[in-house]
């Protein structure tokens, strides 16, 4: 079998979250969007002492930055040796089927949605990892508000943006 | 021979070194552990295939339900486990504040872009590691988003997020019955994961590389 069933993924992910939360682990939740402005600060050579936001994310940005290196490494190794899905591609099969065949269109939309996604995540103070997984696991009301809004908007956008009736 | 790492500079290598240094000193796990958490996180996401466009955008189109099923079961299991770990002193809660404007505006922007990109900030890097160039372009957009957010944080984004209404959790609404609330919440959320019907959208480009007997669409 070259992939894990969803319930096995959930059990493993739950174990990883608990280990990360544990005082014997990292004593903090998993988050995966603070590293983006952190790296933006480094790449665009912004002085971390001059910008309020860089000061706020100094620690969590660094933590997630190191974790990101792990994610890239883990994702690469798994895709080469376990799922055997490593390949260079410019356009997903599902995009071709439900949107269009244009690489340019996919790249422009990717760029645009990547930009908007990080603004959104940072406005809300978290993403799927920080709010949905880590936040909801702590039964935080903030995570439930974010999760509900995201789910509703996600499905509405899916209906409007893709040609789903052309099956 | 001693290895001397210069971490005082402002050039790119020094800034990266400062990142490692910060993790070493902030007391949230050793450098190796944090890296390992990332490796396992990326490995689970890759091995369950939930980083795929067909899974996330597929969920937006309601043609794939693996992502919500896995998310809800993860939350159900973790919420119960974490509560008792906190009770036993083995972990702490880190509750994010309720900032209504930020959560709703951010949620709307995040939902739209998640449906279009078919990734989120956690699954995106896994796809990039798998060779998806379109997601790399999305990440460049994300870095610019992070830059704009940082540059205009004081003037635009911080006021846009609004004031915090505190950091509340569900059990706090039911004083005296916390244990019960946690168990009910955890079991309900896990049940939701199991009850959601399993629908899948497959990617022929990945499936065609597997031996005939191992194709998940032929189960």
Tab-separated table of C-alpha atoms in Angstrom:
chain	number	residue	atom	x	y	z
A	1	UNK	CA	0.000	0.000	0.000
A	2	UNK	CA	1.506	3.315	-1.029
A	3	UNK	CA	-0.612	5.514	1.188
A	4	UNK	CA	-2.033	5.519	4.676
A	5	UNK	CA	-5.785	5.466	5.299
A	6	UNK	CA	-7.252	8.705	6.725
A	7	UNK	CA	-7.912	7.209	10.176
A	8	UNK	CA	-4.330	6.016	10.496
A	9	UNK	CA	-3.169	9.505	9.447
A	10	UNK	CA	-5.416	11.020	12.126
A	11	UNK	CA	-4.073	8.704	14.843
A	12	UNK	CA	-0.466	9.483	13.903
A	13	UNK	CA	-1.149	13.222	13.609
A	14	UNK	CA	-2.872	13.179	16.994
A	15	UNK	CA	0.165	11.440	18.497
A	16	UNK	CA	2.461	14.046	16.965
A	17	UNK	CA	0.315	16.920	18.296
A	18	UNK	CA	0.233	15.438	21.808
A	19	UNK	CA	3.989	14.847	21.730
A	20	UNK	CA	4.555	18.453	20.601
A	21	UNK	CA	2.216	19.829	23.304
A	22	UNK	CA	3.828	17.670	26.004
A	23	UNK	CA	6.306	19.247	28.422
A	24	UNK	CA	8.651	16.426	27.419
A	25	UNK	CA	8.283	17.509	23.791
A	26	UNK	CA	8.101	21.134	22.737
A	27	UNK	CA	5.459	22.435	25.210
A	28	UNK	CA	3.735	24.370	22.429
A	29	UNK	CA	1.216	23.796	19.639
A	30	UNK	CA	2.073	23.065	16.001
A	31	UNK	CA	1.684	26.025	13.668
A	32	UNK	CA	2.569	26.390	10.032
A	33	UNK	CA	2.001	29.934	8.818
A	34	UNK	CA	4.101	32.222	11.041
A	35	UNK	CA	7.249	31.001	9.293
A	36	UNK	CA	6.163	32.756	6.080
A	37	UNK	CA	6.451	36.390	7.266
A	38	UNK	CA	9.513	35.281	9.276
A	39	UNK	CA	11.267	34.119	6.103
A	40	UNK	CA	9.952	37.147	4.211
A	41	UNK	CA	11.702	39.281	6.830
A	42	UNK	CA	14.966	37.397	6.234
A	43	UNK	CA	14.774	37.235	2.425
A	44	UNK	CA	13.804	40.879	1.962
A	45	UNK	CA	16.389	41.901	4.531
A	46	UNK	CA	14.043	43.687	6.934
A	47	UNK	CA	15.564	44.779	10.228
A	48	UNK	CA	13.872	42.585	12.899
A	49	UNK	CA	14.197	45.383	15.458
A	50	UNK	CA	12.414	47.921	13.278
A	51	UNK	CA	9.179	46.120	12.510
A	52	UNK	CA	6.567	45.469	15.205
A	53	UNK	CA	5.372	42.294	13.569
A	54	UNK	CA	8.859	40.773	13.223
A	55	UNK	CA	9.398	41.432	16.924
A	56	UNK	CA	6.115	39.692	17.759
A	57	UNK	CA	6.952	36.557	15.768
A	58	UNK	CA	10.650	36.402	16.635
A	59	UNK	CA	10.406	33.140	18.580
A	60	UNK	CA	7.465	31.360	16.970
A	61	UNK	CA	8.701	32.281	13.478
A	62	UNK	CA	12.110	30.738	14.179
A	63	UNK	CA	10.531	27.621	15.704
A	64	UNK	CA	8.269	27.096	12.706
A	65	UNK	CA	11.128	27.916	10.352
A	66	UNK	CA	13.182	25.009	11.688
A	67	UNK	CA	10.087	22.817	11.594
A	68	UNK	CA	9.561	23.833	7.945
A	69	UNK	CA	13.001	22.491	7.020
A	70	UNK	CA	11.882	19.222	8.589
A	71	UNK	CA	8.579	19.292	6.678
A	72	UNK	CA	10.378	19.793	3.351
A	73	UNK	CA	12.813	16.974	4.168
A	74	UNK	CA	10.099	14.615	5.436
A	75	UNK	CA	7.837	15.370	2.482
A	76	UNK	CA	10.663	14.814	-0.009
A	77	UNK	CA	11.879	11.525	1.498
A	78	UNK	CA	8.327	10.169	1.788
A	79	UNK	CA	7.436	11.155	-1.779
A	80	UNK	CA	10.560	9.512	-3.196
A	81	UNK	CA	10.647	6.299	-1.168
A	82	UNK	CA	7.118	5.623	0.107
A	83	UNK	CA	4.431	7.198	-2.068
A	84	UNK	CA	6.706	7.349	-5.159
A	85	UNK	CA	4.892	10.466	-6.332
A	86	UNK	CA	7.882	12.787	-6.768
A	87	UNK	CA	7.688	14.454	-10.160
A	88	UNK	CA	7.925	18.008	-11.444
A	89	UNK	CA	4.568	19.359	-12.542
A	90	UNK	CA	3.076	22.751	-13.286
A	91	UNK	CA	-0.615	22.031	-13.235
A	92	UNK	CA	-2.675	19.577	-11.144
A	93	UNK	CA	-4.830	16.961	-12.870
A	94	UNK	CA	-7.896	18.211	-11.002
A	95	UNK	CA	-7.276	21.778	-12.243
A	96	UNK	CA	-7.224	20.508	-15.848
A	97	UNK	CA	-10.443	18.647	-15.278
A	98	UNK	CA	-12.445	21.278	-13.411
A	99	UNK	CA	-10.850	24.617	-14.389
A	100	UNK	CA	-8.743	24.847	-17.546
A	101	UNK	CA	-5.664	23.534	-19.356
A	102	UNK	CA	-3.657	26.761	-19.141
A	103	UNK	CA	-0.392	26.588	-17.186
A	104	UNK	CA	-0.274	30.395	-17.125
A	105	UNK	CA	-3.741	30.567	-15.579
A	106	UNK	CA	-2.756	28.022	-12.883
A	107	UNK	CA	0.480	29.859	-12.057
A	108	UNK	CA	-1.180	33.279	-11.875
A	109	UNK	CA	-3.980	31.959	-9.663
A	110	UNK	CA	-1.394	30.137	-7.493
A	111	UNK	CA	0.607	33.307	-7.007
A	112	UNK	CA	-2.504	35.331	-6.208
A	113	UNK	CA	-3.989	32.760	-3.811
A	114	UNK	CA	-0.640	32.243	-2.062
A	115	UNK	CA	-0.460	35.986	-1.454
A	116	UNK	CA	-4.031	36.220	-0.135
A	117	UNK	CA	-3.658	33.047	1.943
A	118	UNK	CA	-0.809	34.392	4.058
A	119	UNK	CA	-2.546	37.744	4.614
A	120	UNK	CA	-5.652	35.806	5.709
A	121	UNK	CA	-3.767	33.424	7.983
A	122	UNK	CA	-1.849	36.233	9.672
A	123	UNK	CA	-5.006	38.358	10.143
A	124	UNK	CA	-6.667	35.413	11.880
A	125	UNK	CA	-3.499	34.493	13.770
A	126	UNK	CA	-3.305	30.935	12.477
A	127	UNK	CA	-4.019	28.459	9.699
A	128	UNK	CA	-5.227	24.890	9.290
A	129	UNK	CA	-2.476	23.681	11.648
A	130	UNK	CA	-2.456	26.420	14.273
A	131	UNK	CA	-6.192	27.107	14.440
A	132	UNK	CA	-7.986	24.070	13.118
A	133	UNK	CA	-5.814	21.238	14.441
A	134	UNK	CA	-4.011	22.742	17.441
A	135	UNK	CA	-6.700	25.299	18.349
A	136	UNK	CA	-9.754	23.056	18.078
A	137	UNK	CA	-7.893	20.348	20.026
A	138	UNK	CA	-7.701	22.866	22.879
A	139	UNK	CA	-11.405	23.611	22.339
A	140	UNK	CA	-10.530	27.273	21.743
A	141	UNK	CA	-13.488	29.404	20.670
A	142	UNK	CA	-11.208	31.414	18.342
A	143	UNK	CA	-10.364	28.238	16.418
A	144	UNK	CA	-14.036	27.290	16.112
A	145	UNK	CA	-14.926	30.708	14.673
A	146	UNK	CA	-12.046	30.518	12.175
A	147	UNK	CA	-12.760	26.882	11.284
A	148	UNK	CA	-16.446	27.559	10.601
A	149	UNK	CA	-15.764	30.626	8.422
A	150	UNK	CA	-13.035	28.798	6.442
A	151	UNK	CA	-15.152	25.676	5.814
A	152	UNK	CA	-18.159	27.700	4.602
A	153	UNK	CA	-16.102	30.030	2.371
A	154	UNK	CA	-14.025	27.102	1.050
A	155	UNK	CA	-17.101	25.225	-0.159
A	156	UNK	CA	-18.752	28.365	-1.618
A	157	UNK	CA	-15.525	29.227	-3.494
A	158	UNK	CA	-15.234	25.639	-4.722
A	159	UNK	CA	-18.751	25.812	-6.149
A	160	UNK	CA	-18.218	29.211	-7.827
A	161	UNK	CA	-14.616	28.862	-9.014
A	162	UNK	CA	-14.611	25.369	-10.543
A	163	UNK	CA	-16.838	23.911	-13.247
A	164	UNK	CA	-18.043	21.046	-11.121
A	165	UNK	CA	-21.154	20.227	-13.123
A	166	UNK	CA	-19.235	19.185	-16.246
A	167	UNK	CA	-18.700	15.599	-15.138
B	1	UNK	CA	39.171	22.423	16.229
B	2	UNK	CA	36.293	24.599	17.267
B	3	UNK	CA	33.591	25.471	14.839
B	4	UNK	CA	32.762	29.149	15.116
B	5	UNK	CA	29.355	30.213	13.870
B	6	UNK	CA	28.978	33.919	13.349
B	7	UNK	CA	25.454	34.839	14.379
B	8	UNK	CA	25.738	38.561	14.845
B	9	UNK	CA	25.596	39.653	11.213
B	10	UNK	CA	22.667	40.756	9.123
B	11	UNK	CA	23.449	38.782	5.967
B	12	UNK	CA	21.364	35.781	4.963
B	13	UNK	CA	23.558	32.985	6.435
B	14	UNK	CA	23.786	34.822	9.785
B	15	UNK	CA	20.029	35.366	9.875
B	16	UNK	CA	19.471	31.628	9.278
B	17	UNK	CA	22.024	30.850	12.001
B	18	UNK	CA	20.133	33.228	14.321
B	19	UNK	CA	16.970	31.255	13.597
B	20	UNK	CA	18.624	28.028	14.805
B	21	UNK	CA	20.091	29.863	17.774
B	22	UNK	CA	16.665	31.225	18.728
B	23	UNK	CA	15.159	27.718	18.735
B	24	UNK	CA	18.030	26.391	20.862
B	25	UNK	CA	17.424	29.071	23.499
B	26	UNK	CA	13.632	29.429	23.560
B	27	UNK	CA	13.021	26.192	25.468
B	28	UNK	CA	10.432	24.647	23.150
B	29	UNK	CA	12.318	21.454	22.422
B	30	UNK	CA	15.812	20.879	21.093
B	31	UNK	CA	16.776	21.808	17.556
B	32	UNK	CA	16.758	18.131	16.565
B	33	UNK	CA	13.310	17.581	18.077
B	34	UNK	CA	11.759	20.576	16.282
B	35	UNK	CA	13.278	19.411	12.996
B	36	UNK	CA	11.991	15.892	13.688
B	37	UNK	CA	8.479	17.180	14.436
B	38	UNK	CA	8.606	18.747	10.966
B	39	UNK	CA	9.856	15.524	9.345
B	40	UNK	CA	7.030	13.487	10.913
B	41	UNK	CA	4.453	16.189	10.122
B	42	UNK	CA	5.559	16.281	6.470
B	43	UNK	CA	5.760	12.491	6.342
B	44	UNK	CA	2.205	11.988	7.657
B	45	UNK	CA	0.778	14.591	5.265
B	46	UNK	CA	2.649	13.096	2.313
B	47	UNK	CA	1.876	9.468	3.193
B	48	UNK	CA	-1.863	10.170	3.577
B	49	UNK	CA	-1.825	12.258	0.346
B	50	UNK	CA	-3.804	15.097	1.954
B	51	UNK	CA	-1.412	17.651	0.423
B	52	UNK	CA	-2.848	16.953	-3.020
B	53	UNK	CA	-4.849	19.513	-4.989
B	54	UNK	CA	-7.429	16.785	-5.582
B	55	UNK	CA	-7.897	16.372	-1.820
B	56	UNK	CA	-8.134	20.035	-0.722
B	57	UNK	CA	-9.667	21.708	-3.782
B	58	UNK	CA	-11.591	18.434	-4.137
B	59	UNK	CA	-13.082	19.046	-0.692
B	60	UNK	CA	-13.983	22.602	-1.745
B	61	UNK	CA	-15.873	21.034	-4.682
B	62	UNK	CA	-17.342	18.453	-2.260
B	63	UNK	CA	-15.863	15.678	-4.389
B	64	UNK	CA	-13.385	14.461	-1.753
B	65	UNK	CA	-13.862	14.165	2.003
B	66	UNK	CA	-10.546	12.692	3.166
B	67	UNK	CA	-9.287	16.064	4.493
B	68	UNK	CA	-12.278	16.828	6.782
B	69	UNK	CA	-12.445	13.200	7.937
B	70	UNK	CA	-8.775	13.201	8.926
B	71	UNK	CA	-8.939	16.717	10.449
B	72	UNK	CA	-11.987	16.001	12.600
B	73	UNK	CA	-10.709	12.634	13.842
B	74	UNK	CA	-7.351	14.243	14.705
B	75	UNK	CA	-9.124	16.984	16.692
B	76	UNK	CA	-11.448	14.517	18.447
B	77	UNK	CA	-8.615	12.262	19.592
B	78	UNK	CA	-6.217	15.076	20.486
B	79	UNK	CA	-8.781	17.122	22.456
B	80	UNK	CA	-9.461	14.262	24.886
B	81	UNK	CA	-5.807	13.221	25.164
B	82	UNK	CA	-4.578	16.782	25.608
B	83	UNK	CA	-7.147	17.644	28.283
B	84	UNK	CA	-6.028	14.805	30.502
B	85	UNK	CA	-2.375	15.578	29.814
B	86	UNK	CA	-2.975	19.172	30.956
B	87	UNK	CA	-4.857	17.914	34.041
B	88	UNK	CA	-1.890	15.688	34.898
B	89	UNK	CA	0.537	18.594	34.447
B	90	UNK	CA	2.136	17.095	31.339
B	91	UNK	CA	1.164	19.895	28.953
B	92	UNK	CA	-0.194	23.447	28.817
B	93	UNK	CA	-2.942	25.119	26.861
B	94	UNK	CA	-1.871	27.876	24.464
B	95	UNK	CA	-5.177	29.514	23.557
B	96	UNK	CA	-5.295	32.039	20.727
B	97	UNK	CA	-7.377	35.179	21.432
B	98	UNK	CA	-10.827	35.839	19.982
B	99	UNK	CA	-10.232	38.728	17.591
B	100	UNK	CA	-13.588	38.772	15.778
B	101	UNK	CA	-12.622	40.980	12.822
B	102	UNK	CA	-9.305	39.251	12.241
B	103	UNK	CA	-10.792	35.771	12.511
B	104	UNK	CA	-13.703	36.461	10.151
B	105	UNK	CA	-11.795	38.554	7.580
B	106	UNK	CA	-8.821	36.216	7.763
B	107	UNK	CA	-11.085	33.175	7.544
B	108	UNK	CA	-12.784	34.514	4.408
B	109	UNK	CA	-9.460	35.275	2.679
B	110	UNK	CA	-8.014	31.952	3.818
B	111	UNK	CA	-11.045	29.951	2.636
B	112	UNK	CA	-11.034	31.554	-0.825
B	113	UNK	CA	-7.313	31.029	-1.356
B	114	UNK	CA	-7.323	27.485	0.064
B	115	UNK	CA	-9.980	26.486	-2.484
B	116	UNK	CA	-8.045	28.052	-5.383
B	117	UNK	CA	-4.514	26.980	-4.432
B	118	UNK	CA	-5.673	23.592	-3.177
B	119	UNK	CA	-3.095	23.788	-0.371
B	120	UNK	CA	-2.670	25.448	2.998
B	121	UNK	CA	0.544	26.689	4.623
B	122	UNK	CA	1.183	23.273	6.224
B	123	UNK	CA	0.493	21.109	3.175
B	124	UNK	CA	2.032	23.510	0.613
B	125	UNK	CA	5.686	22.799	1.536
B	126	UNK	CA	4.969	19.050	1.314
B	127	UNK	CA	3.764	19.533	-2.265
B	128	UNK	CA	6.798	21.659	-3.096
B	129	UNK	CA	9.031	18.880	-1.727
B	130	UNK	CA	7.156	16.558	-4.078
B	131	UNK	CA	8.079	18.682	-7.115
B	132	UNK	CA	4.952	20.807	-7.617
B	133	UNK	CA	6.175	23.993	-9.313
B	134	UNK	CA	2.765	25.697	-9.244
B	135	UNK	CA	2.766	25.480	-5.441
B	136	UNK	CA	6.286	26.969	-5.363
B	137	UNK	CA	4.882	29.935	-7.303
B	138	UNK	CA	2.108	30.096	-4.691
B	139	UNK	CA	4.773	30.157	-1.957
B	140	UNK	CA	6.493	33.108	-3.648
B	141	UNK	CA	3.114	34.865	-3.589
B	142	UNK	CA	2.860	33.898	0.082
B	143	UNK	CA	6.280	35.371	0.883
B	144	UNK	CA	5.195	38.642	-0.728
B	145	UNK	CA	1.979	38.432	1.318
B	146	UNK	CA	4.103	38.000	4.437
B	147	UNK	CA	6.227	40.990	3.379
B	148	UNK	CA	3.185	43.221	2.821
B	149	UNK	CA	1.685	42.092	6.137
B	150	UNK	CA	4.905	42.953	7.970
B	151	UNK	CA	5.386	46.314	6.239
B	152	UNK	CA	1.824	47.538	6.818
B	153	UNK	CA	1.137	45.762	10.116
B	154	UNK	CA	0.996	48.899	12.262
B	155	UNK	CA	-0.967	51.053	9.839
B	156	UNK	CA	-3.404	48.638	8.201
B	157	UNK	CA	-3.488	45.079	9.472
B	158	UNK	CA	-3.302	45.525	13.235
B	159	UNK	CA	-6.287	47.960	13.240
B	160	UNK	CA	-8.094	45.627	10.810
B	161	UNK	CA	-7.791	42.704	13.237
B	162	UNK	CA	-9.621	44.575	15.984
B	163	UNK	CA	-9.464	44.124	19.717
B	164	UNK	CA	-9.169	40.798	21.495
B	165	UNK	CA	-12.238	39.620	23.399
B	166	UNK	CA	-10.146	37.272	25.504
B	167	UNK	CA	-9.045	33.673	25.132
B	168	UNK	CA	-12.036	31.474	25.846
B	169	UNK	CA	-12.410	27.706	25.580
B	170	UNK	CA	-15.559	25.612	25.359
B	171	UNK	CA	-15.288	23.976	28.837
B	172	UNK	CA	-15.135	27.437	30.449
B	173	UNK	CA	-18.818	27.883	29.568
B	174	UNK	CA	-19.718	24.886	31.709
B	175	UNK	CA	-17.966	25.350	35.055
B	176	UNK	CA	-18.041	22.203	37.157
B	177	UNK	CA	-18.695	19.945	34.165
B	178	UNK	CA	-15.375	20.358	32.328
B	179	UNK	CA	-14.607	16.627	32.149
B	180	UNK	CA	-18.006	15.869	30.665
B	181	UNK	CA	-17.767	18.696	28.114
B	182	UNK	CA	-14.352	17.515	26.936
B	183	UNK	CA	-15.477	13.914	26.546
B	184	UNK	CA	-18.664	14.896	24.709
B	185	UNK	CA	-16.781	17.331	22.437
B	186	UNK	CA	-14.050	14.813	21.626
B	187	UNK	CA	-16.436	11.952	20.935
B	188	UNK	CA	-18.835	14.138	18.899
B	189	UNK	CA	-16.050	15.517	16.700
B	190	UNK	CA	-14.611	12.019	16.174
B	191	UNK	CA	-18.101	10.768	15.300
B	192	UNK	CA	-18.505	13.567	12.746
B	193	UNK	CA	-15.282	12.330	11.113
B	194	UNK	CA	-16.632	8.795	10.913
B	195	UNK	CA	-20.129	9.807	9.763
B	196	UNK	CA	-18.968	12.077	6.891
B	197	UNK	CA	-19.371	9.847	3.817
B	198	UNK	CA	-16.054	8.857	2.217
B	199	UNK	CA	-15.810	10.349	-1.261
B	200	UNK	CA	-12.524	10.493	-3.156
B	201	UNK	CA	-11.113	12.275	-6.185
B	202	UNK	CA	-8.037	10.476	-7.501
B	203	UNK	CA	-5.143	11.731	-9.625
B	204	UNK	CA	-4.404	9.386	-12.498
B	205	UNK	CA	-0.920	10.921	-12.797
B	206	UNK	CA	-0.001	9.375	-9.418
B	207	UNK	CA	-2.096	6.235	-9.648
B	208	UNK	CA	-0.621	5.075	-12.961
B	209	UNK	CA	2.769	4.635	-11.247
B	210	UNK	CA	1.405	2.087	-8.791
B	211	UNK	CA	1.156	-1.646	-9.455
B	212	UNK	CA	-2.353	-2.674	-10.476
B	213	UNK	CA	-3.119	-4.460	-7.187
B	214	UNK	CA	-2.156	-1.455	-5.053
B	215	UNK	CA	-4.314	1.217	-6.666
B	216	UNK	CA	-6.605	2.704	-4.001
B	217	UNK	CA	-9.283	3.434	-6.622
B	218	UNK	CA	-9.597	-0.303	-7.340
B	219	UNK	CA	-10.222	-1.340	-3.716
